Coordinates of C-alpha atoms in Angstrom, one line a residue:
X71 CA 14.6 -15.2 -11.0
X72 CA 13.9 -11.5 -11.2
X73 CA 11.8 -10.5 -14.1
X74 CA 11.8 -7.6 -16.6
X75 CA 10.1 -4.4 -15.5
X76 CA 6.7 -4.2 -17.3
X77 CA 5.4 -0.4 -17.4
X78 CA 3.9 2.0 -20.0
X79 CA 6.2 4.8 -21.0
X80 CA 6.4 7.4 -18.0
X81 CA 6.3 10.9 -18.2
X82 CA 9.0 13.3 -17.1
X83 CA 9.4 13.8 -13.5
X84 CA 8.1 17.0 -12.3
X85 CA 10.4 18.2 -9.6
X86 CA 8.3 21.4 -9.2
X87 CA 5.3 19.8 -7.9
X88 CA 5.3 17.6 -4.7
X89 CA 4.3 14.1 -4.9
X90 CA 2.6 11.9 -2.4
X91 CA 5.2 8.9 -2.9
X92 CA 8.3 11.3 -2.2
X93 CA 6.8 13.2 0.7
X94 CA 6.2 9.8 2.3
X95 CA 9.6 8.8 1.6
X96 CA 10.9 11.7 3.2
X97 CA 8.8 11.3 6.5
X98 CA 9.9 7.9 6.7
X99 CA 13.7 9.3 6.7
X100 CA 14.6 7.9 3.0
X101 CA 16.6 9.9 0.6
X102 CA 14.6 10.0 -2.7
X103 CA 12.9 13.2 -2.4
X104 CA 13.4 16.9 -3.7
X105 CA 13.1 20.1 -1.9
X106 CA 9.4 20.8 -3.0
X107 CA 8.4 17.4 -1.4
X108 CA 10.6 18.2 1.9
X109 CA 8.8 21.9 2.3
X110 CA 5.3 19.9 1.6
X111 CA 6.1 17.3 4.4
X112 CA 7.2 20.0 6.8
X113 CA 4.1 22.0 6.3
X114 CA 2.0 18.9 7.2
X115 CA 4.4 18.3 10.2
X116 CA 4.1 21.8 11.5
X117 CA 0.4 21.6 11.7
X118 CA 0.3 17.8 12.6
X119 CA 3.6 16.7 14.0
X120 CA 2.6 13.1 14.6
X121 CA 2.5 12.4 10.9
X122 CA 5.9 10.9 11.4
X123 CA 4.3 8.6 13.6
X124 CA 1.6 7.7 11.2
X125 CA 4.2 6.9 8.4
X126 CA 6.3 4.3 10.6
X127 CA 3.1 2.6 12.0
X128 CA 1.8 2.2 8.6
X129 CA 5.2 0.7 7.4
X130 CA 5.2 -1.8 10.3
X131 CA 1.4 -2.6 9.9
X132 CA 2.5 -3.7 6.1
X133 CA 5.1 -5.8 7.7
X134 CA 3.3 -7.6 10.0
X135 CA 0.5 -8.2 7.4
X136 CA 2.9 -9.8 5.1
X137 CA 4.5 -12.0 7.7
X138 CA 0.9 -13.4 8.6
X139 CA 0.2 -14.0 5.1
X140 CA 3.5 -15.9 4.5
X141 CA 3.8 -17.6 7.9
X142 CA 0.2 -18.5 9.1
X143 CA -1.8 -18.1 5.6
X144 CA 0.6 -19.6 3.0
X145 CA 0.5 -17.0 0.7
X146 CA 3.4 -17.0 -1.8
X147 CA 2.0 -14.4 -4.2
X148 CA 1.7 -10.6 -3.6
X149 CA 0.2 -7.7 -5.7
X150 CA 1.3 -4.7 -3.7
X151 CA -0.4 -1.4 -5.6
X152 CA 0.8 1.9 -4.5
X153 CA 4.0 0.6 -3.3
X154 CA 5.8 3.9 -3.4
X155 CA 9.6 4.6 -3.2
X156 CA 11.8 1.7 -1.8
X157 CA 12.5 2.0 1.6
X158 CA 13.3 -0.8 4.3
X159 CA 11.5 -4.0 4.4
X160 CA 9.8 -4.0 1.3
X161 CA 7.1 -6.5 0.6
X162 CA 9.2 -8.9 -1.6
X163 CA 11.9 -8.6 1.2
X164 CA 9.6 -9.3 4.2
X165 CA 7.9 -11.9 2.2
X166 CA 11.1 -13.9 0.8
X167 CA 12.6 -14.0 4.1
X168 CA 9.9 -16.3 5.2
X169 CA 9.2 -18.0 1.7
X170 CA 12.4 -17.7 -0.6
X171 CA 10.3 -18.7 -4.0
X172 CA 7.7 -16.0 -3.2
X173 CA 6.4 -14.2 -6.2
X174 CA 5.6 -10.1 -6.0
X175 CA 4.4 -7.4 -8.3
X176 CA 5.0 -3.9 -7.4
X177 CA 2.5 -1.1 -8.9
X178 CA 3.0 2.6 -9.1
X179 CA 2.3 5.4 -11.3
X180 CA 5.2 7.8 -10.2
X181 CA 8.2 7.9 -12.7
X182 CA 10.5 8.1 -10.0
X183 CA 9.5 5.1 -8.3
X184 CA 10.2 3.6 -11.9
X185 CA 13.6 5.1 -12.0
X186 CA 14.4 3.2 -8.7
X187 CA 12.7 0.0 -10.0
X188 CA 16.0 -1.8 -10.6
X189 CA 16.8 -1.1 -6.9
X190 CA 13.6 -2.8 -5.6
X191 CA 13.8 -6.0 -8.3
X192 CA 15.9 -7.8 -6.4
X193 CA 14.7 -11.2 -5.9
X194 CA 15.9 -14.3 -4.2
X195 CA 16.9 -16.9 -6.9
X196 CA 14.0 -19.1 -6.3
X197 CA 11.2 -16.4 -6.3
X198 CA 10.5 -13.3 -8.5
X199 CA 9.7 -9.7 -8.4
X200 CA 8.5 -7.5 -11.3
X201 CA 7.2 -3.8 -11.5
X202 CA 4.1 -2.3 -13.2
X203 CA 3.8 1.2 -13.9
X204 CA 0.2 1.8 -13.9
X205 CA -2.6 3.7 -12.0
X206 CA -4.9 2.2 -9.6
X207 CA -7.9 3.4 -11.5
X208 CA -7.1 1.0 -14.5
X209 CA -7.2 -2.6 -12.6
X210 CA -7.7 -4.3 -16.0
X211 CA -4.1 -3.3 -16.9
X212 CA -2.6 -4.0 -13.7
X213 CA -4.2 -7.6 -13.7
X214 CA -3.1 -8.3 -17.1
X215 CA 0.4 -7.2 -16.5
X216 CA 0.6 -8.9 -13.2
X217 CA -0.3 -12.2 -14.7
X218 CA 2.9 -12.3 -16.4
X219 CA 4.5 -13.0 -12.9
X220 CA 1.9 -14.2 -11.0
X221 CA -0.4 -17.3 -11.2
X222 CA -4.1 -15.6 -10.6
X223 CA -5.6 -18.9 -10.4
X224 CA -4.0 -19.3 -7.2
X225 CA -4.5 -17.3 -3.9
X226 CA -2.7 -13.9 -3.8
X227 CA -2.2 -11.5 -1.1
X228 CA -3.4 -7.9 -2.3
X229 CA -2.0 -5.1 -0.8
X230 CA -3.7 -1.7 -0.9
X231 CA -1.7 0.3 1.8
X232 CA -2.4 4.1 2.0
X233 CA -3.2 4.3 -1.9
X234 CA -7.3 4.6 -1.9
X235 CA -7.0 7.8 -0.3
X236 CA -5.6 9.0 -3.2
X237 CA -9.1 8.1 -5.1
X238 CA -11.3 10.6 -4.0
X239 CA -14.6 9.3 -5.0
X240 CA -15.7 6.4 -2.3
X241 CA -17.9 4.6 -4.7
X242 CA -14.8 4.8 -7.3
X243 CA -12.4 3.5 -4.7
X244 CA -14.9 0.9 -3.6
X245 CA -15.4 -0.4 -7.5
X246 CA -11.5 -0.5 -8.2
X247 CA -11.1 -2.3 -4.8
X248 CA -14.1 -5.0 -6.1
X249 CA -12.7 -5.2 -9.7
X250 CA -9.3 -6.3 -8.3
X251 CA -10.9 -8.8 -5.7
X252 CA -13.3 -10.3 -8.4
X253 CA -10.1 -11.4 -10.6
X254 CA -8.7 -13.2 -7.7
X255 CA -9.4 -16.7 -6.4
X256 CA -11.0 -17.8 -3.1
X257 CA -8.5 -18.1 -0.6
X258 CA -6.9 -14.7 -1.7
X259 CA -6.5 -12.1 1.1
X260 CA -6.9 -8.3 1.1
X261 CA -4.5 -6.2 3.3
X262 CA -5.4 -2.5 3.6
X263 CA -4.8 0.8 5.5
X264 CA -5.5 4.3 5.1
X265 CA -5.5 7.7 6.8
X266 CA -8.8 8.1 9.0
X267 CA -10.7 11.0 10.2
X268 CA -10.3 10.0 14.1
X269 CA -8.1 12.8 14.6
X270 CA -9.0 16.4 13.8
X271 CA -5.4 17.7 13.8
X272 CA -4.7 15.2 11.0
X273 CA -7.7 15.6 9.1
X274 CA -6.8 19.7 9.1
X275 CA -3.3 19.0 8.2
X276 CA -4.5 17.0 5.3
X277 CA -7.0 19.6 4.3
X278 CA -4.2 22.2 4.1
X279 CA -2.0 20.1 2.1
X280 CA -4.8 19.3 -0.5
X281 CA -5.5 23.1 -0.9
X282 CA -1.9 24.2 -1.0
X283 CA 0.8 21.4 -2.3
X284 CA -0.5 21.2 -5.7
X285 CA 0.0 17.1 -5.2
X286 CA -2.8 14.8 -6.0
X287 CA -5.2 15.3 -2.8
X288 CA -5.5 12.5 -0.1
X289 CA -8.8 11.6 1.3
X290 CA -9.0 10.6 4.9
X291 CA -12.2 8.3 5.7
X292 CA -13.9 7.0 8.8
X293 CA -12.9 3.9 10.1
X294 CA -16.3 2.4 9.0
X295 CA -16.1 3.5 5.4
X296 CA -12.6 1.9 5.5
X297 CA -14.1 -1.1 6.7
X298 CA -16.4 -1.1 3.7
X299 CA -13.8 -2.1 1.6
X300 CA -13.6 -5.3 3.0
X301 CA -17.3 -6.1 2.4
X302 CA -18.0 -9.8 1.0
X303 CA -14.8 -10.7 2.6
X304 CA -13.9 -12.5 5.9
X305 CA -12.2 -10.1 8.3
X306 CA -9.8 -11.6 10.5
X307 CA -9.3 -10.5 14.0
X308 CA -9.3 -7.9 15.4
X309 CA -11.2 -6.3 12.3
X310 CA -10.5 -2.7 11.1
X311 CA -8.6 -0.8 14.1
X312 CA -5.7 1.8 14.3
X313 CA -2.9 0.2 12.6
X314 CA -0.7 -0.2 15.8
X315 CA -3.6 -2.1 17.3
X316 CA -3.6 -4.8 14.6
X317 CA -1.6 -7.8 16.1
X318 CA 0.8 -5.2 17.9
X319 CA 4.3 -6.5 18.2
X320 CA 7.1 -4.5 20.1
X321 CA 8.1 -1.6 18.3
X322 CA 11.3 0.5 18.5
X323 CA 9.7 4.1 18.3
X324 CA 6.6 3.2 20.8
X325 CA 2.9 2.2 20.5
X326 CA 0.6 5.4 20.9
X327 CA -3.1 4.9 21.9
X328 CA -4.5 5.2 18.9
X329 CA -3.2 7.1 15.6
X330 CA -5.4 8.4 12.3
X331 CA -4.6 5.2 10.1
X332 CA -7.0 2.2 10.1
X333 CA -6.7 -0.9 8.3
X334 CA -7.0 -4.6 8.4
X335 CA -6.9 -7.9 6.9
X336 CA -9.5 -10.1 5.2
X337 CA -9.9 -13.5 3.5
X338 CA -11.9 -14.0 0.2
X339 CA -14.2 -17.1 0.8
X340 CA -15.3 -19.7 -1.4
X341 CA -18.3 -19.1 -3.5
X342 CA -18.9 -15.2 -2.5
X343 CA -18.3 -12.7 -4.7
X344 CA -16.9 -9.3 -3.6
X345 CA -19.5 -6.4 -3.5

């Protein structure tokens, strides 16, 4: 059954400063954003019109990863960190269509996301969903709270979709990823994507956003740097690639040759610690 939300007391929603989750929601065509978020998103798109493609293909990539994990890997538990605002085909919706008893924990640090938690916490009767209000930089708290819903002695699908770019220091981002993975058993999976530096126009747009928006800066990384987050894991084919190229399906909005968001999926092997 759906379980109570788990969270620390949130701060007041600041509608004067744009927030990445609300901007992303705007670019995806959602409705949970403010004028300041729309203005920030429009500024990015003015420099880089392909930003909408990045949001849509990132979302489609997440769906394909979840379907692989439930359909082929037999994963029934998910820890989705940096989930953002509810849109279409959230992780629990995709997972529970395949496995009705799947259990999902969402983690985000945005008070507006928390305010929409009740809309997100809609589980099948057989499964469970819960929400943790926490920052990715506090893996100990995340894991402690997640253990109230998930059995962390059994494999988990760890989802880090577009969130590590919000941790500017590369080594800190790797350390957070390592600590999360070290707490999960062998047979768990890491699904991850983030903006990449492969398109100069995208990199310029993000640089302007960081300089002028007032929001938490976002740091695109090279595909090689993104691949390093999978160190110590068994990376599935086709490896770390531009997201539309990861096990592609027919998409209603087409498939560009490559976009500046790269990701992959990897399994934690037996007897090997993440590094």
